[in-house]
């Protein structure tokens, strides 16, 4: 579930990079993860450098909170170089095309190629948006591409918020499932995940970090008083291990 207004109260933080041609509906897809539609015109959305739109969300699953930054890269070809920069910091990719415009489908692999040199093997999903319009790309053809890319495929209608939660939840679950257990900082960095304030200030976790400096991670669970099976349920204190998500909690159902 996506929550808002939680400030810095989260355990882990990571980013998702949303790629695709202009006009495929990237902004609307992201807006569908918000509790209410954006009140400002699209041109006044929060902007990061290089024209990248960014929105911060908080996702909750089984007692752990995750701050998620969603980076929407403009679809003009000149932004492919910028896409590589942002993808190099992201933990997952959303590749979007417009099912009613074949050219946007044909260029999906160009966007992926632009970022793969810096970001090989990132978790990703393929999204065919505007499923309510007359299709120029069949479900079978898009599904075949998803198989080649080794990712799941979703057909969405962002204007009606159809299947959008499933697409985002699936990718988020993939990222969360890769968070190492225990969350040793150097391994987190390799997965492009950062420790949040909620976890950093946890006494058991800080004790484990001190143990790591002295002895390494081996045996740290019993000595520091946390760990056990499952992500959050084995201890009375806030657990430092991410949940192993088999079926992700759904995002907000309204956009």
Short mmCIF file of C-alpha atoms in Angstrom, two decimals:
data_model
loop_
_atom_site.label_atom_id
_atom_site.label_comp_id
_atom_site.label_asym_id
_atom_site.label_seq_id
_atom_site.Cartn_x
_atom_site.Cartn_y
_atom_site.Cartn_z
CA UNK A 1 0.00 0.00 0.00
CA UNK A 2 1.20 3.53 -0.72
CA UNK A 3 1.12 5.97 2.20
CA UNK A 4 1.75 9.70 2.32
CA UNK A 5 2.68 12.33 4.86
CA UNK A 6 5.11 10.06 6.72
CA UNK A 7 8.13 12.33 6.36
CA UNK A 8 11.35 10.42 6.93
CA UNK A 9 9.67 7.56 8.81
CA UNK A 10 10.81 4.67 6.63
CA UNK A 11 13.19 1.73 6.82
CA UNK A 12 14.57 1.62 3.28
CA UNK A 13 14.67 3.95 0.28
CA UNK A 14 15.08 3.25 -3.43
CA UNK A 15 14.20 4.71 -6.84
CA UNK A 16 12.34 3.51 -9.92
CA UNK A 17 13.11 4.90 -13.39
CA UNK A 18 10.19 5.21 -15.83
CA UNK A 19 11.18 5.16 -19.50
CA UNK A 20 9.34 5.45 -22.81
CA UNK A 21 8.53 7.72 -25.72
CA UNK A 22 6.70 11.03 -25.35
CA UNK A 23 2.95 10.75 -24.99
CA UNK A 24 2.80 7.14 -23.82
CA UNK A 25 1.22 8.17 -20.51
CA UNK A 26 4.12 7.99 -18.05
CA UNK A 27 2.89 10.96 -15.99
CA UNK A 28 -0.62 9.56 -15.77
CA UNK A 29 0.68 6.16 -14.71
CA UNK A 30 2.63 7.73 -11.86
CA UNK A 31 -0.38 9.89 -10.94
CA UNK A 32 -2.42 6.72 -10.51
CA UNK A 33 -0.23 5.77 -7.55
CA UNK A 34 -1.21 8.97 -5.72
CA UNK A 35 -4.21 9.14 -3.36
CA UNK A 36 -5.67 12.03 -5.38
CA UNK A 37 -5.11 13.39 -8.91
CA UNK A 38 -2.45 16.12 -9.18
CA UNK A 39 -4.01 19.54 -8.58
CA UNK A 40 -1.44 21.43 -10.62
CA UNK A 41 -0.95 21.36 -14.39
CA UNK A 42 1.59 18.80 -15.58
CA UNK A 43 4.07 21.53 -16.50
CA UNK A 44 4.24 22.64 -12.86
CA UNK A 45 4.95 19.21 -11.41
CA UNK A 46 7.97 18.76 -9.19
CA UNK A 47 11.01 18.81 -11.46
CA UNK A 48 14.46 17.41 -10.80
CA UNK A 49 17.50 18.41 -12.84
CA UNK A 50 17.67 17.72 -16.57
CA UNK A 51 13.87 17.90 -16.80
CA UNK A 52 13.31 14.65 -14.92
CA UNK A 53 9.98 14.65 -13.07
CA UNK A 54 10.21 13.09 -9.65
CA UNK A 55 7.64 12.04 -7.08
CA UNK A 56 8.22 10.54 -3.65
CA UNK A 57 5.98 7.79 -2.32
CA UNK A 58 5.98 5.63 0.79
CA UNK A 59 5.14 1.97 0.28
CA UNK A 60 4.23 -0.27 3.19
CA UNK A 61 4.46 -4.05 3.21
CA UNK A 62 4.20 -6.32 6.24
CA UNK A 63 5.21 -3.64 8.71
CA UNK A 64 8.19 -2.23 6.79
CA UNK A 65 8.05 1.17 5.07
CA UNK A 66 9.91 2.02 1.89
CA UNK A 67 10.43 5.50 0.47
CA UNK A 68 10.23 5.22 -3.31
CA UNK A 69 11.36 7.96 -5.68
CA UNK A 70 9.77 7.65 -9.11
CA UNK A 71 11.87 9.30 -11.83
CA UNK A 72 9.99 10.01 -15.04
CA UNK A 73 12.39 10.57 -17.93
CA UNK A 74 11.09 12.74 -20.84
CA UNK A 75 10.54 10.76 -24.01
CA UNK A 76 12.49 12.84 -26.52
CA UNK A 77 15.52 10.97 -27.96
CA UNK A 78 17.94 13.54 -26.55
CA UNK A 79 17.06 12.36 -23.03
CA UNK A 80 18.38 8.84 -23.52
CA UNK A 81 21.77 9.88 -22.20
CA UNK A 82 20.14 11.38 -19.12
CA UNK A 83 18.12 8.18 -18.72
CA UNK A 84 21.35 6.21 -18.37
CA UNK A 85 22.47 8.50 -15.55
CA UNK A 86 19.24 8.08 -13.58
CA UNK A 87 18.94 4.38 -14.29
CA UNK A 88 22.44 3.92 -12.85
CA UNK A 89 21.00 5.04 -9.49
CA UNK A 90 17.66 3.22 -9.75
CA UNK A 91 16.68 -0.14 -8.28
CA UNK A 92 14.12 -0.93 -10.98
CA UNK A 93 12.81 0.06 -14.43
CA UNK A 94 9.34 0.57 -15.89
CA UNK A 95 9.35 0.43 -19.70
CA UNK A 96 6.21 2.04 -21.15
CA UNK A 97 4.74 2.09 -24.65
CA UNK A 98 1.40 3.17 -26.13
CA UNK A 99 -0.53 0.19 -27.52
CA UNK A 100 -2.23 2.47 -30.04
CA UNK A 101 1.08 3.76 -31.48
CA UNK A 102 3.35 1.05 -32.80
CA UNK A 103 6.37 3.34 -33.08
CA UNK A 104 6.48 3.68 -29.28
CA UNK A 105 6.63 -0.13 -28.98
CA UNK A 106 9.40 -0.39 -31.56
CA UNK A 107 11.54 2.03 -29.53
CA UNK A 108 11.22 0.26 -26.17
CA UNK A 109 14.41 -1.68 -26.73
CA UNK A 110 16.26 1.51 -27.70
CA UNK A 111 15.44 2.96 -24.28
CA UNK A 112 16.53 -0.24 -22.59
CA UNK A 113 19.75 -0.33 -24.60
CA UNK A 114 20.47 3.26 -23.56
CA UNK A 115 20.55 2.28 -19.88
CA UNK A 116 21.76 -1.32 -19.90
CA UNK A 117 25.46 -0.46 -20.02
CA UNK A 118 25.21 1.19 -16.59
CA UNK A 119 22.29 -0.86 -15.30
CA UNK A 120 22.34 -4.47 -16.53
CA UNK A 121 19.85 -6.95 -15.09
CA UNK A 122 17.76 -4.47 -13.12
CA UNK A 123 14.30 -5.69 -12.09
CA UNK A 124 11.81 -4.34 -14.62
CA UNK A 125 8.29 -4.55 -16.00
CA UNK A 126 6.94 -3.82 -19.47
CA UNK A 127 3.75 -1.71 -19.59
CA UNK A 128 1.50 -1.36 -22.64
CA UNK A 129 -0.60 1.69 -21.77
CA UNK A 130 -3.84 3.03 -23.34
CA UNK A 131 -5.43 -0.40 -23.63
CA UNK A 132 -8.79 1.33 -24.16
CA UNK A 133 -7.74 2.60 -27.61
CA UNK A 134 -7.52 0.75 -30.91
CA UNK A 135 -4.41 -1.38 -30.70
CA UNK A 136 -1.52 -1.40 -33.11
CA UNK A 137 0.44 -3.83 -30.93
CA UNK A 138 -1.09 -7.17 -30.05
CA UNK A 139 -0.97 -8.69 -26.59
CA UNK A 140 0.88 -11.69 -28.00
CA UNK A 141 3.60 -9.56 -29.57
CA UNK A 142 4.10 -7.49 -26.44
CA UNK A 143 4.14 -10.64 -24.34
CA UNK A 144 6.85 -12.10 -26.57
CA UNK A 145 8.99 -9.00 -26.06
CA UNK A 146 8.51 -9.29 -22.30
CA UNK A 147 9.74 -12.88 -22.47
CA UNK A 148 12.82 -11.74 -24.37
CA UNK A 149 13.44 -9.05 -21.76
CA UNK A 150 12.78 -11.56 -18.96
CA UNK A 151 10.14 -9.42 -17.30
CA UNK A 152 6.39 -9.34 -16.74
CA UNK A 153 4.01 -7.54 -19.08
CA UNK A 154 0.98 -5.47 -18.08
CA UNK A 155 -1.69 -3.85 -20.23
CA UNK A 156 -2.91 -0.71 -18.49
CA UNK A 157 -5.36 2.13 -18.96
CA UNK A 158 -3.97 4.95 -16.84
CA UNK A 159 -6.96 7.23 -17.43
CA UNK A 160 -9.15 4.62 -15.73
CA UNK A 161 -6.46 3.29 -13.38
CA UNK A 162 -6.84 -0.22 -14.77
CA UNK A 163 -4.03 -2.67 -13.92
CA UNK A 164 -1.73 0.20 -12.91
CA UNK A 165 -1.50 -0.88 -9.24
CA UNK A 166 -0.59 -4.42 -10.31
CA UNK A 167 2.26 -3.20 -12.52
CA UNK A 168 3.83 -0.97 -9.87
CA UNK A 169 3.28 -3.44 -7.02
CA UNK A 170 4.92 -6.24 -8.98
CA UNK A 171 8.05 -4.22 -9.66
CA UNK A 172 8.26 -2.93 -6.10
CA UNK A 173 7.92 -6.47 -4.79
CA UNK A 174 10.79 -7.58 -7.04
CA UNK A 175 13.03 -4.85 -5.64
CA UNK A 176 12.02 -5.55 -2.05
CA UNK A 177 12.63 -9.28 -2.49
CA UNK A 178 16.24 -8.53 -3.51
CA UNK A 179 17.03 -6.56 -0.36
CA UNK A 180 19.66 -8.67 1.41
CA UNK A 181 18.82 -10.30 4.70
CA UNK A 182 20.53 -9.19 6.88
CA UNK A 183 20.67 -5.69 5.33
CA UNK A 184 24.44 -5.27 5.34
CA UNK A 185 25.13 -1.70 4.07
CA UNK A 186 27.60 -2.58 1.30
CA UNK A 187 25.21 -5.21 -0.08
CA UNK A 188 22.35 -2.71 0.02
CA UNK A 189 24.39 -0.30 -2.08
CA UNK A 190 24.90 -2.98 -4.71
CA UNK A 191 21.11 -3.28 -4.93
CA UNK A 192 20.82 0.53 -5.00
CA UNK A 193 18.87 0.58 -1.77
CA UNK A 194 19.53 2.98 1.10
CA UNK A 195 18.83 2.65 4.80
CA UNK A 196 16.13 4.99 6.09
CA UNK A 197 16.06 6.93 9.33
CA UNK A 198 13.59 4.53 10.96
CA UNK A 199 16.11 1.70 10.60
CA UNK A 200 19.27 3.74 11.11
CA UNK A 201 18.03 4.88 14.52
CA UNK A 202 17.00 1.38 15.61
CA UNK A 203 19.19 0.35 18.54
CA UNK A 204 19.38 -3.30 17.55
CA UNK A 205 20.50 -2.39 14.05
CA UNK A 206 23.13 0.05 15.34
CA UNK A 207 24.42 -2.61 17.70
CA UNK A 208 24.70 -4.98 14.76
CA UNK A 209 26.70 -2.41 12.81
CA UNK A 210 29.13 -2.12 15.71
CA UNK A 211 29.37 -5.92 15.83
CA UNK A 212 30.11 -5.87 12.11
CA UNK A 213 33.03 -3.52 12.55
CA UNK A 214 34.48 -5.80 15.18
CA UNK A 215 33.60 -9.30 13.96
CA UNK A 216 31.78 -9.16 10.61
CA UNK A 217 28.14 -10.06 9.96
CA UNK A 218 28.56 -13.73 10.85
CA UNK A 219 26.66 -14.52 14.02
CA UNK A 220 25.41 -10.97 14.46
CA UNK A 221 21.71 -11.88 14.80
CA UNK A 222 21.98 -13.73 18.08
CA UNK A 223 24.52 -11.33 19.52
CA UNK A 224 22.63 -8.13 18.69
CA UNK A 225 19.21 -9.39 19.68
CA UNK A 226 17.41 -9.27 16.38
CA UNK A 227 16.92 -11.46 13.36
CA UNK A 228 15.05 -14.72 13.16
CA UNK A 229 12.77 -15.93 10.43
CA UNK A 230 10.46 -13.55 8.60
CA UNK A 231 10.93 -9.88 8.09
CA UNK A 232 9.23 -8.07 10.89
CA UNK A 233 7.53 -10.59 13.12
CA UNK A 234 10.33 -12.38 14.97
CA UNK A 235 11.25 -9.61 17.42
CA UNK A 236 9.52 -7.02 19.54
CA UNK A 237 11.85 -4.33 18.20
CA UNK A 238 11.55 -3.01 14.64
CA UNK A 239 13.01 -5.69 12.45
CA UNK A 240 15.93 -4.82 10.23
CA UNK A 241 15.22 -7.52 7.67
CA UNK A 242 13.02 -6.77 4.64
CA UNK A 243 9.87 -8.79 4.11
CA UNK A 244 10.06 -11.54 1.52
CA UNK A 245 7.10 -10.52 -0.60
CA UNK A 246 5.42 -13.41 -2.39
CA UNK A 247 2.28 -11.44 -3.20
CA UNK A 248 2.73 -7.66 -3.02
CA UNK A 249 0.34 -5.38 -1.23
CA UNK A 250 -1.57 -3.34 -3.78
CA UNK A 251 -1.05 0.34 -4.39
CA UNK A 252 -3.74 2.94 -3.94
CA UNK A 253 -6.81 1.97 -5.95
CA UNK A 254 -7.78 5.51 -6.87
CA UNK A 255 -5.97 7.97 -9.10
#
